[in-house]
Amino acid sequence: MSHFGVWLSLSRGKASLPAVLQAFTFSQAAKHTVGKLQETKDAGDVGIRLNKSSPSGAKAQGVKSLSEMPGPSTWSNLVQFFLRDGFSRIHDIQLQHTKQYGKIFKSHFGPQFVVSIADRNMVAQVLRAESRAPQRANMESWQEYRQLRGRATGLISAEGEQWLKMRNVLKQRIMKPKDVAMFSEGVTDVIADLIKRMKYMKAQEGASETITDVNNLFFKFAMESVATILFETRLGCLENHVRQETRDCMEALDLMFRTFKATMYAGAIPKWLRPFIPKPWNEFCRSWDGLFRFSEMHVDRKMVQIKQQLEQGQAIQGGLLTCLLVKEEMTLEEIYANTSEMLLAGVDTTSFTLSWCTYLLARYPAVQRLVYEEIVQNLGSDVTPTAQDLSKLPLVRGVLKETLRLFPVLPGNGRVTQEDMIVGGYFIPSGALPTDDDLSHQRDVEQSTLCAQLSMSRVKASVVFLHRLSLFIQMS
């Protein structure tokens, strides 16, 4: 089984979504008084919460305020992100800040206030305190664009009851593994085309037979797969000669990813500065314009098909998009918004995960051989797996889980606190948004049971990798 000798830099695999900005930005936390402490046990973790009815001004013993929390200065962050291209090095900055300031620290991102958490127990405490309709992040720039263009919000940009309504509609078709399995036939066809494309590219490389542009290949595969699920159509991204219409669509989607840093800047620059620094906001809007045009084209095309079927007296059958249009549980604008946001969320997260997975398999050939043997023994040497075959491939699942641990698709994930909390000994008022620094705590040796048992100085990384895979298999 040949493998790809690829070296994927984190700068090429930088944060996946413009929504990452939202996971790192927070509305300025209001000053709250600290009331009486009440200890509560939650799934084995002790979380200390505040009784807001307590008299104001009561100081909780041993609890520190945000002003006492360490962290980089506002000026340091401005230099780091705006002058030294920090958005391309979020992974390095996360690890550096965690080492320097500890597992919970504060910083300012432009006008926004940030509390970063690099400890899994603290993260669990924050997540367990959320309500049935959690507010994931400050989405002001996304919502401002939608108000400017008269667009609806989607599953990523909506909040509160609006988010809950959309999630209840979408979870019927795409949230449960057994429901997602219905899309496997279409994705299996895309996988077959990917293999054909890989063979063609290897032949073009000549004697080396090494495919070097893996990111681009997996980007096309992911876009084709996601479009198959969302729009019930094939775009032809993996064909040798791609149609002009498809190339235009790919460029519209690629625009959003190429202007990723502009979207980061857009949320960090105050509105009053836009006349002086207009480019980030303009590129942010231009990116969304292209993505909405792309989704509108395919949604409208599906509407025409359904209308023709109705006129001919045919039964309406189809997948996700057909279901959304026929049931009318969402408005047409909401369908445009959700397909645009799900497309954005699905393409590069899938492609970068596959790229890093390929890199790890190339770096650890012993694991690669085990994966190959598992597939051949359980499925055969020339079979494309289906959704039903996943249960037969525990090692493959383990490799994917370990890839996501080492290289998470997002560097952070935030939640707005809906009540006052004590996290890590600090008072976090409601309205703040602690963010999970995924890369930091997922690579934290101290919090890994396996790494605590194995001496990293005496055990080769490949052996550690194999042990971790076996751990994941046991947990599956």
Tab-separated table of C-alpha atoms in Angstrom:
chain	number	residue	atom	x	y	z
A	1	MET	CA	0.000	0.000	0.000
A	2	SER	CA	1.711	3.203	-1.157
A	3	HIS	CA	1.491	6.325	0.974
A	4	PHE	CA	1.749	10.041	0.377
A	5	GLY	CA	4.967	11.651	1.538
A	6	VAL	CA	3.305	14.888	2.434
A	7	TRP	CA	4.335	17.641	4.765
A	8	LEU	CA	1.402	19.806	5.693
A	9	SER	CA	2.302	22.969	7.587
A	10	LEU	CA	-0.069	24.373	10.167
A	11	SER	CA	0.043	27.660	8.318
A	12	ARG	CA	-1.631	25.914	5.368
A	13	GLY	CA	-3.954	24.117	7.712
A	14	LYS	CA	-4.826	27.188	9.700
A	15	ALA	CA	-8.176	27.659	11.327
A	16	SER	CA	-11.023	26.273	9.347
A	17	LEU	CA	-13.876	28.739	9.539
A	18	PRO	CA	-14.422	32.446	9.760
A	19	ALA	CA	-16.501	31.383	12.754
A	20	VAL	CA	-13.228	30.726	14.560
A	21	LEU	CA	-13.066	34.467	15.078
A	22	GLN	CA	-16.350	34.287	16.893
A	23	ALA	CA	-15.022	31.480	19.104
A	24	PHE	CA	-12.266	33.840	20.261
A	25	THR	CA	-14.236	37.067	20.685
A	26	PHE	CA	-16.352	38.090	23.563
A	27	SER	CA	-18.560	41.011	24.438
A	28	GLN	CA	-17.004	43.018	27.274
A	29	ALA	CA	-18.080	41.336	30.476
A	30	ALA	CA	-20.143	43.563	32.733
A	31	LYS	CA	-19.040	44.001	36.334
A	32	HIS	CA	-21.057	41.782	38.626
A	33	THR	CA	-21.098	41.511	42.360
A	34	VAL	CA	-20.191	38.225	43.909
A	35	GLY	CA	-22.893	36.546	45.973
A	36	LYS	CA	-23.071	33.539	48.160
A	37	LEU	CA	-21.230	30.477	46.884
A	38	GLN	CA	-23.030	27.201	46.411
A	39	GLU	CA	-21.097	24.021	45.712
A	40	THR	CA	-22.744	21.577	43.348
A	41	LYS	CA	-21.544	18.248	42.100
A	42	ASP	CA	-22.032	17.692	38.396
A	43	ALA	CA	-21.164	14.292	36.866
A	44	GLY	CA	-18.269	13.859	39.248
A	45	ASP	CA	-16.873	17.373	38.785
A	46	VAL	CA	-17.340	20.014	41.450
A	47	GLY	CA	-18.491	23.295	39.932
A	48	ILE	CA	-18.926	26.353	42.150
A	49	ARG	CA	-21.747	28.632	41.041
A	50	LEU	CA	-23.077	31.895	42.350
A	51	ASN	CA	-26.432	32.643	43.892
A	52	LYS	CA	-27.382	35.921	42.179
A	53	SER	CA	-29.980	36.649	44.821
A	54	SER	CA	-27.264	37.081	47.415
A	55	PRO	CA	-26.537	40.565	48.722
A	56	SER	CA	-24.308	42.592	46.420
A	57	GLY	CA	-20.794	43.381	47.518
A	58	ALA	CA	-20.258	40.088	49.327
A	59	LYS	CA	-16.733	38.951	48.544
A	60	ALA	CA	-16.299	35.235	48.000
A	61	GLN	CA	-13.370	33.948	49.994
A	62	GLY	CA	-10.460	32.794	47.830
A	63	VAL	CA	-12.115	33.814	44.543
A	64	LYS	CA	-10.100	36.076	42.268
A	65	SER	CA	-11.523	38.741	39.961
A	66	LEU	CA	-10.874	39.117	36.247
A	67	SER	CA	-8.520	41.981	37.006
A	68	GLU	CA	-6.298	39.483	38.830
A	69	MET	CA	-6.267	37.034	35.931
A	70	PRO	CA	-2.958	36.928	34.003
A	71	GLY	CA	-2.708	37.353	30.252
A	72	PRO	CA	-1.039	39.271	27.421
A	73	SER	CA	-1.549	43.010	27.188
A	74	THR	CA	-3.803	44.633	24.608
A	75	TRP	CA	-0.779	46.144	22.890
A	76	SER	CA	0.992	42.766	22.774
A	77	ASN	CA	-2.024	41.164	21.090
A	78	LEU	CA	-2.320	43.992	18.561
A	79	VAL	CA	1.325	43.576	17.582
A	80	GLN	CA	1.072	39.776	17.547
A	81	PHE	CA	-2.064	39.473	15.430
A	82	PHE	CA	-2.100	42.566	13.239
A	83	LEU	CA	1.596	43.248	12.650
A	84	ARG	CA	3.045	39.736	12.848
A	85	ASP	CA	0.257	37.849	11.068
A	86	GLY	CA	-0.817	36.035	14.225
A	87	PHE	CA	-3.945	34.611	12.587
A	88	SER	CA	-1.662	32.316	10.605
A	89	ARG	CA	0.029	31.166	13.827
A	90	ILE	CA	-2.895	30.702	16.209
A	91	HIS	CA	-1.611	27.242	17.112
A	92	ASP	CA	1.801	28.593	18.191
A	93	ILE	CA	0.277	31.509	20.087
A	94	GLN	CA	-2.096	29.200	21.977
A	95	LEU	CA	0.723	26.964	23.177
A	96	GLN	CA	2.954	29.944	23.989
A	97	HIS	CA	0.273	31.735	26.017
A	98	THR	CA	-0.701	28.578	27.910
A	99	LYS	CA	2.927	27.980	28.862
A	100	GLN	CA	3.414	31.601	29.888
A	101	TYR	CA	0.131	32.421	31.668
A	102	GLY	CA	-1.302	29.075	32.726
A	103	LYS	CA	-4.474	27.146	31.905
A	104	ILE	CA	-6.828	30.106	32.222
A	105	PHE	CA	-5.896	33.610	31.091
A	106	LYS	CA	-7.420	36.759	29.663
A	107	SER	CA	-6.639	38.954	26.685
A	108	HIS	CA	-8.196	41.586	24.449
A	109	PHE	CA	-8.790	40.906	20.771
A	110	GLY	CA	-9.320	44.385	19.351
A	111	PRO	CA	-12.291	45.802	21.277
A	112	GLN	CA	-13.337	42.348	22.446
A	113	PHE	CA	-12.559	40.622	25.743
A	114	VAL	CA	-11.312	37.028	25.715
A	115	VAL	CA	-11.001	34.393	28.426
A	116	SER	CA	-9.074	31.334	27.215
A	117	ILE	CA	-9.241	27.953	28.960
A	118	ALA	CA	-6.725	25.188	28.330
A	119	ASP	CA	-7.982	22.681	30.893
A	120	ARG	CA	-10.509	19.989	30.037
A	121	ASN	CA	-12.144	19.947	33.480
A	122	MET	CA	-12.748	23.699	33.402
A	123	VAL	CA	-14.096	23.393	29.863
A	124	ALA	CA	-16.456	20.617	30.979
A	125	GLN	CA	-17.718	22.826	33.807
A	126	VAL	CA	-18.572	25.645	31.389
A	127	LEU	CA	-20.258	23.351	28.868
A	128	ARG	CA	-22.348	21.571	31.497
A	129	ALA	CA	-23.736	24.880	32.714
A	130	GLU	CA	-25.226	25.854	29.349
A	131	SER	CA	-28.960	25.914	28.682
A	132	ARG	CA	-30.925	24.127	25.969
A	133	ALA	CA	-30.231	27.038	23.644
A	134	PRO	CA	-26.568	27.931	24.272
A	135	GLN	CA	-25.051	31.071	22.878
A	136	ARG	CA	-21.899	29.863	21.237
A	137	ALA	CA	-20.092	33.128	20.474
A	138	ASN	CA	-20.299	36.788	19.626
A	139	MET	CA	-21.608	36.675	16.034
A	140	GLU	CA	-21.971	40.421	15.543
A	141	SER	CA	-20.030	40.637	12.270
A	142	TRP	CA	-21.980	37.704	10.774
A	143	GLN	CA	-25.296	39.156	11.879
A	144	GLU	CA	-24.357	42.633	10.683
A	145	TYR	CA	-23.654	41.284	7.189
A	146	ARG	CA	-27.017	39.526	7.116
A	147	GLN	CA	-28.833	42.682	8.198
A	148	LEU	CA	-26.948	44.696	5.587
A	149	ARG	CA	-27.898	42.279	2.784
A	150	GLY	CA	-31.339	41.350	4.112
A	151	ARG	CA	-30.259	37.757	4.701
A	152	ALA	CA	-31.561	35.256	7.228
A	153	THR	CA	-29.365	33.623	9.852
A	154	GLY	CA	-28.403	29.960	9.690
A	155	LEU	CA	-27.504	27.295	12.221
A	156	ILE	CA	-24.085	28.849	12.899
A	157	SER	CA	-25.043	32.528	13.029
A	158	ALA	CA	-28.457	32.199	14.753
A	159	GLU	CA	-28.826	32.321	18.525
A	160	GLY	CA	-31.414	31.480	21.186
A	161	GLU	CA	-34.844	30.232	20.145
A	162	GLN	CA	-34.108	30.846	16.451
A	163	TRP	CA	-31.097	28.535	16.657
A	164	LEU	CA	-33.124	25.953	18.569
A	165	LYS	CA	-35.873	26.010	15.940
A	166	MET	CA	-33.417	25.402	13.100
A	167	ARG	CA	-31.587	22.705	14.982
A	168	ASN	CA	-34.862	20.864	15.659
A	169	VAL	CA	-35.589	20.889	11.929
A	170	LEU	CA	-32.112	19.795	10.814
A	171	LYS	CA	-31.558	17.175	13.505
A	172	GLN	CA	-34.290	15.060	11.911
A	173	ARG	CA	-32.034	14.431	8.913
A	174	ILE	CA	-28.374	15.099	9.691
A	175	MET	CA	-27.702	14.893	13.448
A	176	LYS	CA	-27.975	11.147	14.128
A	177	PRO	CA	-25.484	8.605	12.715
A	178	LYS	CA	-28.263	6.299	11.519
A	179	ASP	CA	-29.846	9.181	9.585
A	180	VAL	CA	-26.532	10.301	8.110
A	181	ALA	CA	-26.003	6.760	6.814
A	182	MET	CA	-28.673	7.386	4.187
A	183	PHE	CA	-26.232	9.719	2.419
A	184	SER	CA	-23.513	7.058	2.218
A	185	GLU	CA	-24.466	5.858	-1.268
A	186	GLY	CA	-23.874	9.278	-2.799
A	187	VAL	CA	-20.652	9.794	-0.862
A	188	THR	CA	-19.479	6.303	-1.857
A	189	ASP	CA	-19.745	7.359	-5.487
A	190	VAL	CA	-17.625	10.417	-4.703
A	191	ILE	CA	-15.021	8.200	-3.001
A	192	ALA	CA	-14.844	6.057	-6.135
A	193	ASP	CA	-14.197	9.203	-8.181
A	194	LEU	CA	-11.536	10.299	-5.690
A	195	ILE	CA	-9.672	7.016	-6.163
A	196	LYS	CA	-9.858	7.418	-9.937
A	197	ARG	CA	-8.547	10.955	-9.610
A	198	MET	CA	-5.667	9.805	-7.415
A	199	LYS	CA	-4.660	7.139	-9.918
A	200	TYR	CA	-4.771	9.701	-12.706
A	201	MET	CA	-2.636	12.168	-10.717
A	202	LYS	CA	-0.097	9.477	-9.834
A	203	ALA	CA	0.221	8.571	-13.500
A	204	GLN	CA	0.824	12.233	-14.327
A	205	GLU	CA	3.639	12.415	-11.757
A	206	GLY	CA	5.661	9.798	-13.626
A	207	ALA	CA	8.224	7.683	-11.805
A	208	SER	CA	7.753	9.300	-8.392
A	209	GLU	CA	4.052	8.398	-8.158
A	210	THR	CA	3.811	10.925	-5.319
A	211	ILE	CA	0.800	13.203	-5.055
A	212	THR	CA	2.075	16.439	-3.579
A	213	ASP	CA	-0.940	18.781	-3.607
A	214	VAL	CA	-2.988	16.746	-1.146
A	215	ASN	CA	-4.792	19.736	0.363
A	216	ASN	CA	-6.247	20.755	-2.987
A	217	LEU	CA	-7.251	17.181	-3.817
A	218	PHE	CA	-9.091	16.731	-0.521
A	219	PHE	CA	-10.668	20.183	-0.841
A	220	LYS	CA	-12.249	19.084	-4.140
A	221	PHE	CA	-13.316	15.770	-2.614
A	222	ALA	CA	-14.878	17.486	0.403
A	223	MET	CA	-16.701	20.038	-1.730
A	224	GLU	CA	-18.059	17.293	-3.993
A	225	SER	CA	-19.163	15.207	-0.996
A	226	VAL	CA	-20.811	18.079	0.883
A	227	ALA	CA	-22.600	19.285	-2.262
A	228	THR	CA	-23.871	15.734	-2.828
A	229	ILE	CA	-25.470	15.796	0.628
A	230	LEU	CA	-26.624	19.424	0.783
A	231	PHE	CA	-27.752	20.020	-2.799
A	232	GLU	CA	-28.338	16.432	-4.013
A	233	THR	CA	-26.163	17.066	-7.038
A	234	ARG	CA	-22.707	16.359	-8.410
A	235	LEU	CA	-20.448	19.283	-9.263
A	236	GLY	CA	-17.714	17.394	-11.105
A	237	CYS	CA	-14.916	18.747	-8.915
A	238	LEU	CA	-12.854	15.568	-9.373
A	239	GLU	CA	-13.148	15.315	-13.137
A	240	ASN	CA	-10.103	15.836	-15.330
A	241	HIS	CA	-11.854	18.674	-17.141
A	242	VAL	CA	-14.056	20.633	-14.747
A	243	ARG	CA	-17.006	22.536	-16.212
A	244	GLN	CA	-16.819	26.320	-16.132
A	245	GLU	CA	-19.944	26.509	-13.981
A	246	THR	CA	-18.341	24.229	-11.427
A	247	ARG	CA	-15.071	26.173	-11.507
A	248	ASP	CA	-17.008	29.358	-10.778
A	249	CYS	CA	-18.692	27.681	-7.824
A	250	MET	CA	-15.379	26.389	-6.488
A	251	GLU	CA	-13.858	29.856	-6.750
A	252	ALA	CA	-16.825	31.356	-4.884
A	253	LEU	CA	-16.299	28.935	-2.005
A	254	ASP	CA	-12.525	29.210	-2.126
A	255	LEU	CA	-12.860	32.987	-1.816
A	256	MET	CA	-14.206	32.609	1.697
A	257	PHE	CA	-11.243	30.499	2.769
A	258	ARG	CA	-8.648	32.640	0.993
A	259	THR	CA	-9.968	35.725	2.750
A	260	PHE	CA	-10.054	33.983	6.108
A	261	LYS	CA	-7.723	36.459	7.752
A	262	ALA	CA	-9.824	39.328	6.439
A	263	THR	CA	-12.831	37.887	8.238
A	264	MET	CA	-10.773	37.720	11.422
A	265	TYR	CA	-9.771	41.350	11.063
A	266	ALA	CA	-13.356	42.328	10.215
A	267	GLY	CA	-14.623	41.255	13.619
A	268	ALA	CA	-11.740	42.842	15.498
A	269	ILE	CA	-11.787	46.287	13.875
A	270	PRO	CA	-14.302	48.732	15.405
A	271	LYS	CA	-16.945	50.130	13.035
A	272	TRP	CA	-15.634	53.674	13.359
A	273	LEU	CA	-12.279	52.516	11.904
A	274	ARG	CA	-13.787	50.953	8.758
A	275	PRO	CA	-13.628	54.161	6.660
A	276	PHE	CA	-9.887	54.211	7.320
A	277	ILE	CA	-9.313	50.429	7.043
A	278	PRO	CA	-12.086	49.289	4.651
A	279	LYS	CA	-10.481	46.198	3.095
A	280	PRO	CA	-11.166	43.570	5.814
A	281	TRP	CA	-14.879	44.341	6.043
A	282	ASN	CA	-15.286	44.642	2.266
A	283	GLU	CA	-13.607	41.284	1.680
A	284	PHE	CA	-15.673	39.721	4.446
A	285	CYS	CA	-18.879	40.849	2.696
A	286	ARG	CA	-17.604	39.855	-0.743
A	287	SER	CA	-16.819	36.360	0.531
A	288	TRP	CA	-20.329	35.872	1.895
A	289	ASP	CA	-21.867	37.307	-1.290
A	290	GLY	CA	-20.146	34.621	-3.350
A	291	LEU	CA	-21.117	31.842	-0.987
A	292	PHE	CA	-24.784	32.865	-0.900
A	293	ARG	CA	-24.869	33.084	-4.721
A	294	PHE	CA	-23.501	29.565	-4.898
A	295	SER	CA	-26.152	28.176	-2.552
A	296	GLU	CA	-28.996	30.127	-4.138
A	297	MET	CA	-28.188	28.722	-7.561
A	298	HIS	CA	-28.438	25.104	-6.396
A	299	VAL	CA	-31.453	25.611	-4.129
A	300	ASP	CA	-33.362	27.393	-6.906
A	301	ARG	CA	-32.416	24.655	-9.358
A	302	LYS	CA	-33.825	22.021	-7.004
A	303	MET	CA	-37.037	24.046	-6.628
A	304	VAL	CA	-37.507	24.012	-10.398
A	305	GLN	CA	-37.029	20.229	-10.454
A	306	ILE	CA	-39.607	19.729	-7.706
A	307	LYS	CA	-42.083	22.003	-9.480
A	308	GLN	CA	-41.683	20.014	-12.706
A	309	GLN	CA	-42.264	16.760	-10.839
A	310	LEU	CA	-45.438	18.134	-9.282
A	311	GLU	CA	-46.730	19.331	-12.665
A	312	GLN	CA	-46.143	15.862	-14.089
A	313	GLY	CA	-47.920	14.184	-11.164
A	314	GLN	CA	-44.775	12.424	-9.970
A	315	ALA	CA	-44.076	11.490	-6.355
A	316	ILE	CA	-41.545	13.799	-4.718
A	317	GLN	CA	-38.533	11.911	-3.460
A	318	GLY	CA	-35.128	13.188	-2.498
A	319	GLY	CA	-32.657	13.938	0.245
A	320	LEU	CA	-31.995	16.775	2.645
A	321	LEU	CA	-32.707	19.742	0.374
A	322	THR	CA	-35.853	18.183	-1.064
A	323	CYS	CA	-37.107	17.535	2.464
A	324	LEU	CA	-36.442	21.137	3.550
A	325	LEU	CA	-38.217	22.582	0.507
A	326	VAL	CA	-41.231	20.259	0.599
A	327	LYS	CA	-41.908	20.391	4.353
A	328	GLU	CA	-41.588	24.195	4.440
A	329	GLU	CA	-40.451	24.192	8.069
A	330	MET	CA	-37.964	26.886	7.094
A	331	THR	CA	-38.406	29.927	4.894
A	332	LEU	CA	-36.565	30.007	1.586
A	333	GLU	CA	-34.137	32.607	2.968
A	334	GLU	CA	-33.420	30.357	5.953
A	335	ILE	CA	-32.673	27.474	3.586
A	336	TYR	CA	-30.267	29.710	1.641
A	337	ALA	CA	-28.554	30.683	4.895
A	338	ASN	CA	-28.299	27.165	6.322
A	339	THR	CA	-26.981	25.565	3.145
A	340	SER	CA	-24.393	28.356	2.828
A	341	GLU	CA	-23.226	27.981	6.415
A	342	MET	CA	-23.200	24.168	6.369
A	343	LEU	CA	-21.221	24.210	3.134
A	344	LEU	CA	-18.742	26.595	4.719
A	345	ALA	CA	-18.522	24.467	7.858
A	346	GLY	CA	-18.172	21.157	6.035
A	347	VAL	CA	-15.649	21.588	3.248
A	348	ASP	CA	-12.365	22.686	4.779
A	349	THR	CA	-12.976	20.926	8.101
A	350	THR	CA	-13.260	17.664	6.152
A	351	SER	CA	-10.371	18.359	3.794
A	352	PHE	CA	-7.897	19.423	6.487
A	353	THR	CA	-8.765	16.446	8.691
A	354	LEU	CA	-8.099	14.097	5.773
A	355	SER	CA	-4.842	15.906	4.991
A	356	TRP	CA	-3.565	15.589	8.550
A	357	CYS	CA	-4.704	11.976	8.723
A	358	THR	CA	-2.714	11.230	5.568
A	359	TYR	CA	0.302	12.997	7.035
A	360	LEU	CA	0.160	10.942	10.236
A	361	LEU	CA	-0.184	7.671	8.341
A	362	ALA	CA	2.834	8.627	6.229
A	363	ARG	CA	4.809	9.532	9.354
A	364	TYR	CA	3.887	6.297	11.176
A	365	PRO	CA	4.164	3.485	8.573
A	366	ALA	CA	3.640	0.803	11.237
A	367	VAL	CA	0.184	2.213	11.942
A	368	GLN	CA	-0.436	2.524	8.220
A	369	ARG	CA	0.284	-1.169	7.743
A	370	LEU	CA	-2.129	-2.095	10.557
A	371	VAL	CA	-4.862	0.048	9.004
A	372	TYR	CA	-4.284	-1.529	5.613
A	373	GLU	CA	-4.372	-5.054	7.065
A	374	GLU	CA	-7.598	-4.309	8.950
A	375	ILE	CA	-9.315	-3.094	5.786
A	376	VAL	CA	-8.119	-6.021	3.660
A	377	GLN	CA	-9.025	-8.635	6.285
A	378	ASN	CA	-12.483	-7.255	7.030
A	379	LEU	CA	-13.581	-5.852	3.679
A	380	GLY	CA	-11.247	-7.106	0.964
A	381	SER	CA	-8.555	-5.452	-1.122
A	382	ASP	CA	-10.770	-3.786	-3.729
A	383	VAL	CA	-13.922	-2.707	-1.905
A	384	THR	CA	-15.190	0.794	-1.210
A	385	PRO	CA	-16.493	0.857	2.396
A	386	THR	CA	-20.069	1.884	3.153
A	387	ALA	CA	-21.525	3.388	6.322
A	388	GLN	CA	-22.436	-0.099	7.525
A	389	ASP	CA	-18.774	-1.181	7.291
A	390	LEU	CA	-17.546	1.343	9.847
A	391	SER	CA	-18.234	-1.019	12.752
A	392	LYS	CA	-15.752	-3.438	11.186
A	393	LEU	CA	-12.948	-0.859	11.141
A	394	PRO	CA	-12.200	0.171	14.747
A	395	LEU	CA	-8.585	1.046	13.942
A	396	VAL	CA	-9.667	3.431	11.180
A	397	ARG	CA	-11.978	5.145	13.648
A	398	GLY	CA	-9.116	5.316	16.128
A	399	VAL	CA	-6.824	6.961	13.595
A	400	LEU	CA	-9.446	9.609	12.809
A	401	LYS	CA	-10.045	10.332	16.499
A	402	GLU	CA	-6.330	10.667	17.180
A	403	THR	CA	-5.970	12.956	14.161
A	404	LEU	CA	-8.701	15.230	15.519
A	405	ARG	CA	-7.050	15.247	18.937
A	406	LEU	CA	-3.678	16.285	17.551
A	407	PHE	CA	-5.004	18.610	14.851
A	408	PRO	CA	-8.504	19.847	15.798
A	409	VAL	CA	-10.462	21.467	12.971
A	410	LEU	CA	-10.914	24.599	15.087
A	411	PRO	CA	-8.374	26.049	17.513
A	412	GLY	CA	-11.119	26.998	19.968
A	413	ASN	CA	-14.777	26.709	20.838
A	414	GLY	CA	-16.610	29.281	22.941
A	415	ARG	CA	-19.769	29.530	25.036
A	416	VAL	CA	-21.353	32.672	26.456
A	417	THR	CA	-21.849	32.183	30.184
A	418	GLN	CA	-25.544	32.478	31.031
A	419	GLU	CA	-24.953	32.725	34.751
A	420	ASP	CA	-22.158	33.865	37.043
A	421	MET	CA	-19.572	31.121	37.570
A	422	ILE	CA	-16.329	30.390	39.365
A	423	VAL	CA	-13.924	28.765	36.909
A	424	GLY	CA	-10.385	27.880	37.912
A	425	GLY	CA	-10.696	30.053	41.002
A	426	TYR	CA	-11.742	33.148	39.024
A	427	PHE	CA	-15.116	34.887	38.991
A	428	ILE	CA	-16.531	34.750	35.438
A	429	PRO	CA	-19.663	36.936	35.131
A	430	SER	CA	-22.630	36.054	32.951
A	431	GLY	CA	-22.237	37.485	29.474
A	432	ALA	CA	-18.584	36.538	29.206
A	433	LEU	CA	-17.537	33.847	26.768
A	434	PRO	CA	-14.786	31.476	27.941
A	435	THR	CA	-13.203	29.711	24.998
A	436	ASP	CA	-11.775	26.225	24.884
A	437	ASP	CA	-8.195	26.302	23.568
A	438	ASP	CA	-8.467	22.913	21.877
A	439	LEU	CA	-4.907	22.570	20.675
A	440	SER	CA	-3.448	23.370	24.092
A	441	HIS	CA	-5.456	21.057	26.315
A	442	GLN	CA	-5.759	18.204	23.805
A	443	ARG	CA	-1.970	17.994	23.670
A	444	ASP	CA	-1.533	18.471	27.390
A	445	VAL	CA	0.660	15.601	28.592
A	446	GLU	CA	-0.418	16.092	32.210
A	447	GLN	CA	-4.064	15.468	31.347
A	448	SER	CA	-3.442	12.370	29.250
A	449	THR	CA	-3.808	9.130	31.217
A	450	LEU	CA	-1.692	7.338	28.667
A	451	CYS	CA	1.117	9.882	28.671
A	452	ALA	CA	1.162	9.891	32.462
A	453	GLN	CA	1.963	6.167	32.347
A	454	LEU	CA	4.497	6.288	29.531
A	455	SER	CA	7.778	8.179	29.726
A	456	MET	CA	7.989	10.349	26.625
A	457	SER	CA	11.774	10.449	26.934
A	458	ARG	CA	12.083	6.670	26.638
A	459	VAL	CA	9.184	5.717	24.369
A	460	LYS	CA	9.241	6.460	20.702
A	461	ALA	CA	6.438	8.643	19.384
A	462	SER	CA	5.247	5.866	17.077
A	463	VAL	CA	4.732	3.521	20.033
A	464	VAL	CA	2.805	6.211	21.924
A	465	PHE	CA	0.682	6.731	18.846
A	466	LEU	CA	-0.113	3.017	18.647
A	467	HIS	CA	-1.023	2.867	22.332
A	468	ARG	CA	-3.306	5.844	21.984
A	469	LEU	CA	-5.018	4.155	19.057
A	470	SER	CA	-5.586	1.027	21.115
A	471	LEU	CA	-7.037	3.192	23.886
A	472	PHE	CA	-9.479	4.766	21.466
A	473	ILE	CA	-10.441	1.319	20.148
A	474	GLN	CA	-11.233	0.132	23.676
A	475	MET	CA	-13.361	3.214	24.248
A	476	SER	CA	-15.293	2.761	20.989
